Amino acid sequence: MTESSDSLAHRAATDRHELRHELRRALGRFATGVTVVTTRGADGKPEGLTANSFSSVSLDPPLILWSLSNDATSLPAFLQAEWFAVNVLASHQHHLSNRFATRGIEKYAGVDYCEGLGGSPVMVDSLACFECSVYDRVPAGDHTIFLGRVERLTHREGEPLLFSGGKYCVPSLFTA
């Protein structure tokens, strides 16, 4: 007995759904830092979101990357912007991570920030901030990868905000 093509198509779709779920769970085992990526929209409104898809790319030229879901409400602002800032959060800034991960709220209400290059908001008291001109945007599956050329940066000592397994982590628990 052979399976019908409808049955095979359904199984493949189910397998893709299961793979996506398992991939998300497996990737969650990789501890990452937490950032808030910011820009200024064409209308002058500040935009921002929480992202842990941040990575260094090159020292010469100085390039970094992060990625954004193609269904994010802030995608149009980031696609038109020529500047963005990646704010690396400190362990005590989990409230900022939660705020900028929430849809449908005024994200900047009560948030202490200053204007960076190109008008991108720079969070006060973040561990590091990379102010970038857009180097490239690359479509990749259900996300867009943003490559930025670091034009200015700041950093300070402190404990980073970490995320693993769907929750925030305390860095000192990871040390020997």
mmCIF file of N, CA, C and O in Angstrom, residues 85-163:
data_model
loop_
_atom_site.group_PDB
_atom_site.id
_atom_site.type_symbol
_atom_site.label_atom_id
_atom_site.label_comp_id
_atom_site.label_asym_id
_atom_site.label_seq_id
_atom_site.Cartn_x
_atom_site.Cartn_y
_atom_site.Cartn_z
ATOM 1 N N ALA A 85 21.236 51.672 15.615
ATOM 2 C CA ALA A 85 22.120 51.475 16.764
ATOM 3 C C ALA A 85 21.767 50.154 17.428
ATOM 4 O O ALA A 85 20.587 49.811 17.566
ATOM 5 N N VAL A 86 22.791 49.418 17.821
ATOM 6 C CA VAL A 86 22.608 48.172 18.568
ATOM 7 C C VAL A 86 23.067 48.445 19.995
ATOM 8 O O VAL A 86 24.254 48.700 20.235
ATOM 9 N N ASN A 87 22.112 48.414 20.926
ATOM 10 C CA ASN A 87 22.368 48.669 22.342
ATOM 11 C C ASN A 87 22.449 47.337 23.073
ATOM 12 O O ASN A 87 21.454 46.596 23.138
ATOM 13 N N VAL A 88 23.615 46.995 23.601
ATOM 14 C CA VAL A 88 23.803 45.742 24.333
ATOM 15 C C VAL A 88 23.365 45.979 25.778
ATOM 16 O O VAL A 88 23.921 46.841 26.474
ATOM 17 N N LEU A 89 22.375 45.202 26.224
ATOM 18 C CA LEU A 89 21.788 45.432 27.536
ATOM 19 C C LEU A 89 22.592 44.817 28.676
ATOM 20 O O LEU A 89 23.180 43.746 28.530
ATOM 21 N N ALA A 90 22.566 45.517 29.807
ATOM 22 C CA ALA A 90 23.173 45.035 31.046
ATOM 23 C C ALA A 90 22.155 44.171 31.792
ATOM 24 O O ALA A 90 20.949 44.240 31.530
ATOM 25 N N SER A 91 22.625 43.369 32.729
ATOM 26 C CA SER A 91 21.766 42.408 33.438
ATOM 27 C C SER A 91 20.576 43.069 34.124
ATOM 28 O O SER A 91 19.517 42.463 34.242
ATOM 29 N N HIS A 92 20.727 44.310 34.551
ATOM 30 C CA HIS A 92 19.618 44.989 35.241
ATOM 31 C C HIS A 92 18.618 45.632 34.266
ATOM 32 O O HIS A 92 17.642 46.238 34.703
ATOM 33 N N GLN A 93 18.822 45.480 32.956
ATOM 34 C CA GLN A 93 17.964 46.133 31.972
ATOM 35 C C GLN A 93 16.947 45.185 31.329
ATOM 36 O O GLN A 93 16.440 45.448 30.247
ATOM 37 N N HIS A 94 16.596 44.103 32.007
ATOM 38 C CA HIS A 94 15.624 43.156 31.444
ATOM 39 C C HIS A 94 14.281 43.832 31.176
ATOM 40 O O HIS A 94 13.543 43.436 30.270
ATOM 41 N N HIS A 95 13.962 44.884 31.936
ATOM 42 C CA HIS A 95 12.717 45.617 31.695
ATOM 43 C C HIS A 95 12.717 46.250 30.296
ATOM 44 O O HIS A 95 11.674 46.311 29.640
ATOM 45 N N LEU A 96 13.885 46.693 29.821
ATOM 46 C CA LEU A 96 13.973 47.256 28.470
ATOM 47 C C LEU A 96 13.791 46.156 27.417
ATOM 48 O O LEU A 96 13.117 46.363 26.404
ATOM 49 N N SER A 97 14.367 45.000 27.676
ATOM 50 C CA SER A 97 14.194 43.873 26.769
ATOM 51 C C SER A 97 12.717 43.529 26.640
ATOM 52 O O SER A 97 12.198 43.370 25.530
ATOM 53 N N ASN A 98 12.026 43.430 27.765
ATOM 54 C CA ASN A 98 10.593 43.106 27.752
ATOM 55 C C ASN A 98 9.792 44.200 27.042
ATOM 56 O O ASN A 98 8.908 43.916 26.240
ATOM 57 N N ARG A 99 10.097 45.441 27.340
ATOM 58 C CA ARG A 99 9.365 46.573 26.761
ATOM 59 C C ARG A 99 9.487 46.591 25.244
ATOM 60 O O ARG A 99 8.512 46.756 24.514
ATOM 61 N N PHE A 100 10.723 46.435 24.736
ATOM 62 C CA PHE A 100 10.936 46.520 23.297
ATOM 63 C C PHE A 100 10.563 45.232 22.556
ATOM 64 O O PHE A 100 10.559 45.207 21.331
ATOM 65 N N ALA A 101 10.216 44.185 23.295
ATOM 66 C CA ALA A 101 9.718 42.952 22.686
ATOM 67 C C ALA A 101 8.192 42.928 22.639
ATOM 68 O O ALA A 101 7.608 42.014 22.061
ATOM 69 N N THR A 102 7.547 43.925 23.230
ATOM 70 C CA THR A 102 6.089 43.970 23.312
ATOM 71 C C THR A 102 5.516 44.810 22.173
ATOM 72 O O THR A 102 5.937 45.940 21.955
ATOM 73 N N ARG A 103 4.541 44.248 21.475
ATOM 74 C CA ARG A 103 3.871 44.969 20.384
ATOM 75 C C ARG A 103 2.755 45.837 20.938
ATOM 76 O O ARG A 103 2.155 45.528 21.964
ATOM 77 N N GLY A 104 2.483 46.928 20.240
ATOM 78 C CA GLY A 104 1.316 47.736 20.529
ATOM 79 C C GLY A 104 1.426 48.670 21.722
ATOM 80 O O GLY A 104 0.407 49.137 22.216
ATOM 81 N N ILE A 105 2.646 48.934 22.181
ATOM 82 C CA ILE A 105 2.820 49.893 23.274
ATOM 83 C C ILE A 105 3.753 51.009 22.813
ATOM 84 O O ILE A 105 4.463 50.861 21.815
ATOM 85 N N GLU A 106 3.757 52.105 23.554
ATOM 86 C CA GLU A 106 4.708 53.192 23.289
ATOM 87 C C GLU A 106 6.024 52.765 23.927
ATOM 88 O O GLU A 106 6.217 52.895 25.132
ATOM 89 N N LYS A 107 6.919 52.234 23.134
ATOM 90 C CA LYS A 107 8.146 51.624 23.648
ATOM 91 C C LYS A 107 9.087 52.601 24.326
ATOM 92 O O LYS A 107 9.817 52.236 25.231
ATOM 93 N N TYR A 108 9.084 53.854 23.902
ATOM 94 C CA TYR A 108 10.042 54.820 24.444
ATOM 95 C C TYR A 108 9.516 55.603 25.641
ATOM 96 O O TYR A 108 10.252 56.395 26.221
ATOM 97 N N ALA A 109 8.281 55.365 26.050
ATOM 98 C CA ALA A 109 7.708 56.078 27.199
ATOM 99 C C ALA A 109 8.517 55.762 28.461
ATOM 100 O O ALA A 109 8.666 54.605 28.841
ATOM 101 N N GLY A 110 9.097 56.797 29.054
ATOM 102 C CA GLY A 110 9.871 56.629 30.278
ATOM 103 C C GLY A 110 11.251 56.026 30.098
ATOM 104 O O GLY A 110 11.926 55.722 31.081
ATOM 105 N N VAL A 111 11.691 55.831 28.858
ATOM 106 C CA VAL A 111 13.002 55.233 28.587
ATOM 107 C C VAL A 111 14.030 56.345 28.437
ATOM 108 O O VAL A 111 13.819 57.302 27.682
ATOM 109 N N ASP A 112 15.144 56.201 29.135
ATOM 110 C CA ASP A 112 16.209 57.195 29.099
ATOM 111 C C ASP A 112 17.144 56.896 27.926
ATOM 112 O O ASP A 112 17.816 55.860 27.912
ATOM 113 N N TYR A 113 17.150 57.784 26.925
ATOM 114 C CA TYR A 113 18.018 57.606 25.763
ATOM 115 C C TYR A 113 18.452 58.968 25.237
ATOM 116 O O TYR A 113 17.870 59.994 25.564
ATOM 117 N N CYS A 114 19.492 58.954 24.436
ATOM 118 C CA CYS A 114 19.924 60.167 23.761
ATOM 119 C C CYS A 114 19.972 59.877 22.262
ATOM 120 O O CYS A 114 19.931 58.718 21.848
ATOM 121 N N GLU A 115 20.056 60.930 21.474
ATOM 122 C CA GLU A 115 20.068 60.757 20.024
ATOM 123 C C GLU A 115 21.478 60.457 19.547
ATOM 124 O O GLU A 115 22.420 61.182 19.840
ATOM 125 N N GLY A 116 21.604 59.360 18.795
ATOM 126 C CA GLY A 116 22.885 58.975 18.233
ATOM 127 C C GLY A 116 22.978 59.364 16.767
ATOM 128 O O GLY A 116 22.168 60.148 16.260
ATOM 129 N N LEU A 117 23.944 58.810 16.081
ATOM 130 C CA LEU A 117 24.151 59.085 14.662
ATOM 131 C C LEU A 117 22.889 58.765 13.866
ATOM 132 O O LEU A 117 22.234 57.750 14.110
ATOM 133 N N GLY A 118 22.547 59.625 12.938
ATOM 134 C CA GLY A 118 21.363 59.416 12.118
ATOM 135 C C GLY A 118 20.065 59.479 12.893
ATOM 136 O O GLY A 118 19.021 59.084 12.383
ATOM 137 N N GLY A 119 20.131 59.947 14.146
ATOM 138 C CA GLY A 119 18.931 60.041 14.971
ATOM 139 C C GLY A 119 18.568 58.769 15.700
ATOM 140 O O GLY A 119 17.563 58.727 16.418
ATOM 141 N N SER A 120 19.358 57.705 15.544
ATOM 142 C CA SER A 120 19.047 56.443 16.219
ATOM 143 C C SER A 120 19.166 56.602 17.725
ATOM 144 O O SER A 120 20.189 57.092 18.218
ATOM 145 N N PRO A 121 18.140 56.185 18.481
ATOM 146 C CA PRO A 121 18.210 56.269 19.934
ATOM 147 C C PRO A 121 19.318 55.384 20.519
ATOM 148 O O PRO A 121 19.472 54.230 20.131
ATOM 149 N N VAL A 122 20.076 55.971 21.437
ATOM 150 C CA VAL A 122 21.129 55.255 22.160
ATOM 151 C C VAL A 122 20.682 55.162 23.620
ATOM 152 O O VAL A 122 20.450 56.188 24.263
ATOM 153 N N MET A 123 20.530 53.935 24.111
ATOM 154 C CA MET A 123 20.040 53.709 25.468
ATOM 155 C C MET A 123 21.098 54.115 26.494
ATOM 156 O O MET A 123 22.261 53.695 26.402
ATOM 157 N N VAL A 124 20.676 54.913 27.453
ATOM 158 C CA VAL A 124 21.564 55.309 28.545
ATOM 159 C C VAL A 124 21.809 54.078 29.407
ATOM 160 O O VAL A 124 20.900 53.300 29.665
ATOM 161 N N ASP A 125 23.032 53.878 29.818
ATOM 162 C CA ASP A 125 23.424 52.810 30.735
ATOM 163 C C ASP A 125 23.522 51.424 30.099
ATOM 164 O O ASP A 125 23.632 50.435 30.801
ATOM 165 N N SER A 126 23.477 51.330 28.759
ATOM 166 C CA SER A 126 23.702 50.019 28.144
ATOM 167 C C SER A 126 25.188 49.672 28.276
ATOM 168 O O SER A 126 26.031 50.549 28.471
ATOM 169 N N LEU A 127 25.508 48.393 28.192
ATOM 170 C CA LEU A 127 26.910 47.963 28.316
ATOM 171 C C LEU A 127 27.751 48.395 27.128
ATOM 172 O O LEU A 127 28.931 48.687 27.266
ATOM 173 N N ALA A 128 27.128 48.383 25.964
ATOM 174 C CA ALA A 128 27.825 48.793 24.742
ATOM 175 C C ALA A 128 26.783 49.302 23.763
ATOM 176 O O ALA A 128 25.611 48.919 23.838
ATOM 177 N N CYS A 129 27.215 50.158 22.878
ATOM 178 C CA CYS A 129 26.345 50.626 21.805
ATOM 179 C C CYS A 129 27.171 50.747 20.533
ATOM 180 O O CYS A 129 28.258 51.337 20.547
ATOM 181 N N PHE A 130 26.653 50.170 19.474
ATOM 182 C CA PHE A 130 27.284 50.228 18.159
ATOM 183 C C PHE A 130 26.387 51.066 17.264
ATOM 184 O O PHE A 130 25.279 50.644 16.929
ATOM 185 N N GLU A 131 26.841 52.256 16.895
ATOM 186 C CA GLU A 131 26.091 53.130 16.009
ATOM 187 C C GLU A 131 26.590 52.860 14.587
ATOM 188 O O GLU A 131 27.780 52.994 14.311
ATOM 189 N N CYS A 132 25.652 52.474 13.727
ATOM 190 C CA CYS A 132 26.033 51.948 12.418
ATOM 191 C C CYS A 132 25.319 52.633 11.261
ATOM 192 O O CYS A 132 24.134 52.961 11.352
ATOM 193 N N SER A 133 26.063 52.800 10.174
ATOM 194 C CA SER A 133 25.435 53.113 8.898
ATOM 195 C C SER A 133 25.088 51.768 8.262
ATOM 196 O O SER A 133 25.769 50.763 8.498
ATOM 197 N N VAL A 134 24.022 51.749 7.483
ATOM 198 C CA VAL A 134 23.611 50.493 6.846
ATOM 199 C C VAL A 134 24.625 50.143 5.758
ATOM 200 O O VAL A 134 24.892 50.939 4.861
ATOM 201 N N TYR A 135 25.196 48.964 5.866
ATOM 202 C CA TYR A 135 26.160 48.466 4.890
ATOM 203 C C TYR A 135 25.449 47.627 3.827
ATOM 204 O O TYR A 135 25.751 47.716 2.648
ATOM 205 N N ASP A 136 24.461 46.824 4.278
ATOM 206 C CA ASP A 136 23.686 46.000 3.354
ATOM 207 C C ASP A 136 22.483 45.423 4.082
ATOM 208 O O ASP A 136 22.454 45.362 5.319
ATOM 209 N N ARG A 137 21.495 45.010 3.291
ATOM 210 C CA ARG A 137 20.323 44.285 3.783
ATOM 211 C C ARG A 137 20.210 43.043 2.919
ATOM 212 O O ARG A 137 20.220 43.153 1.683
ATOM 213 N N VAL A 138 20.086 41.879 3.547
ATOM 214 C CA VAL A 138 20.069 40.631 2.799
ATOM 215 C C VAL A 138 18.826 39.823 3.173
ATOM 216 O O VAL A 138 18.679 39.414 4.330
ATOM 217 N N PRO A 139 17.913 39.581 2.215
ATOM 218 C CA PRO A 139 16.772 38.714 2.496
ATOM 219 C C PRO A 139 17.283 37.294 2.785
ATOM 220 O O PRO A 139 18.155 36.792 2.070
ATOM 221 N N ALA A 140 16.745 36.663 3.828
ATOM 222 C CA ALA A 140 17.176 35.314 4.188
ATOM 223 C C ALA A 140 16.006 34.574 4.838
ATOM 224 O O ALA A 140 15.716 34.758 6.017
ATOM 225 N N GLY A 141 15.298 33.784 4.056
ATOM 226 C CA GLY A 141 14.160 33.037 4.577
ATOM 227 C C GLY A 141 13.085 33.972 5.090
ATOM 228 O O GLY A 141 12.678 34.909 4.398
ATOM 229 N N ASP A 142 12.657 33.760 6.335
ATOM 230 C CA ASP A 142 11.596 34.591 6.905
ATOM 231 C C ASP A 142 12.140 35.803 7.653
ATOM 232 O O ASP A 142 11.423 36.460 8.393
ATOM 233 N N HIS A 143 13.419 36.118 7.467
ATOM 234 C CA HIS A 143 14.067 37.270 8.103
ATOM 235 C C HIS A 143 14.817 38.102 7.074
ATOM 236 O O HIS A 143 15.059 37.654 5.954
ATOM 237 N N THR A 144 15.192 39.291 7.478
ATOM 238 C CA THR A 144 16.112 40.131 6.717
ATOM 239 C C THR A 144 17.331 40.357 7.596
ATOM 240 O O THR A 144 17.191 40.705 8.782
ATOM 241 N N ILE A 145 18.502 40.121 7.043
ATOM 242 C CA ILE A 145 19.757 40.345 7.768
ATOM 243 C C ILE A 145 20.208 41.767 7.483
ATOM 244 O O ILE A 145 20.284 42.192 6.322
ATOM 245 N N PHE A 146 20.499 42.505 8.542
ATOM 246 C CA PHE A 146 20.998 43.873 8.424
ATOM 247 C C PHE A 146 22.485 43.863 8.767
ATOM 248 O O PHE A 146 22.867 43.433 9.854
ATOM 249 N N LEU A 147 23.289 44.312 7.836
ATOM 250 C CA LEU A 147 24.724 44.475 8.058
ATOM 251 C C LEU A 147 24.983 45.952 8.300
ATOM 252 O O LEU A 147 24.511 46.804 7.529
ATOM 253 N N GLY A 148 25.705 46.249 9.365
ATOM 254 C CA GLY A 148 26.005 47.635 9.690
ATOM 255 C C GLY A 148 27.492 47.886 9.783
ATOM 256 O O GLY A 148 28.239 47.047 10.289
ATOM 257 N N ARG A 149 27.898 49.030 9.292
ATOM 258 C CA ARG A 149 29.285 49.472 9.434
ATOM 259 C C ARG A 149 29.346 50.305 10.704
ATOM 260 O O ARG A 149 28.657 51.322 10.818
ATOM 261 N N VAL A 150 30.159 49.875 11.653
ATOM 262 C CA VAL A 150 30.265 50.581 12.930
ATOM 263 C C VAL A 150 30.973 51.911 12.691
ATOM 264 O O VAL A 150 32.128 51.947 12.261
ATOM 265 N N GLU A 151 30.261 53.000 12.969
ATOM 266 C CA GLU A 151 30.798 54.347 12.784
ATOM 267 C C GLU A 151 31.216 54.967 14.117
ATOM 268 O O GLU A 151 32.094 55.818 14.162
ATOM 269 N N ARG A 152 30.562 54.523 15.201
ATOM 270 C CA ARG A 152 30.904 55.001 16.539
ATOM 271 C C ARG A 152 30.458 53.934 17.526
ATOM 272 O O ARG A 152 29.456 53.263 17.306
ATOM 273 N N LEU A 153 31.213 53.788 18.615
ATOM 274 C CA LEU A 153 30.835 52.810 19.632
ATOM 275 C C LEU A 153 31.205 53.315 21.009
ATOM 276 O O LEU A 153 32.087 54.162 21.166
ATOM 277 N N THR A 154 30.487 52.798 21.982
ATOM 278 C CA THR A 154 30.788 53.047 23.388
ATOM 279 C C THR A 154 30.669 51.722 24.118
ATOM 280 O O THR A 154 29.949 50.816 23.666
ATOM 281 N N HIS A 155 31.378 51.603 25.251
ATOM 282 C CA HIS A 155 31.235 50.398 26.075
ATOM 283 C C HIS A 155 31.712 50.700 27.480
ATOM 284 O O HIS A 155 32.444 51.666 27.720
ATOM 285 N N ARG A 156 31.254 49.874 28.414
ATOM 286 C CA ARG A 156 31.625 50.011 29.821
ATOM 287 C C ARG A 156 31.642 48.633 30.458
ATOM 288 O O ARG A 156 31.175 47.655 29.872
ATOM 289 N N GLU A 157 32.173 48.566 31.671
ATOM 290 C CA GLU A 157 32.187 47.312 32.411
ATOM 291 C C GLU A 157 30.802 47.026 32.980
ATOM 292 O O GLU A 157 30.021 47.946 33.237
ATOM 293 N N GLY A 158 30.514 45.758 33.219
ATOM 294 C CA GLY A 158 29.253 45.360 33.821
ATOM 295 C C GLY A 158 28.865 43.962 33.381
ATOM 296 O O GLY A 158 29.516 43.369 32.517
ATOM 297 N N GLU A 159 27.819 43.434 33.987
ATOM 298 C CA GLU A 159 27.326 42.105 33.631
ATOM 299 C C GLU A 159 26.298 42.222 32.518
ATOM 300 O O GLU A 159 25.377 43.033 32.603
ATOM 301 N N PRO A 160 26.414 41.377 31.488
ATOM 302 C CA PRO A 160 25.456 41.425 30.379
ATOM 303 C C PRO A 160 24.148 40.733 30.738
ATOM 304 O O PRO A 160 24.102 39.861 31.606
ATOM 305 N N LEU A 161 23.093 41.126 30.045
ATOM 306 C CA LEU A 161 21.827 40.413 30.117
ATOM 307 C C LEU A 161 21.937 39.246 29.151
ATOM 308 O O LEU A 161 22.246 39.441 27.971
ATOM 309 N N LEU A 162 21.725 38.034 29.647
ATOM 310 C CA LEU A 162 21.815 36.835 28.815
ATOM 311 C C LEU A 162 20.450 36.178 28.694
ATOM 312 O O LEU A 162 19.598 36.305 29.582
ATOM 313 N N PHE A 163 20.268 35.441 27.595
ATOM 314 C CA PHE A 163 19.015 34.761 27.326
ATOM 315 C C PHE A 163 19.336 33.357 26.845
ATOM 316 O O PHE A 163 20.176 33.171 25.960
#
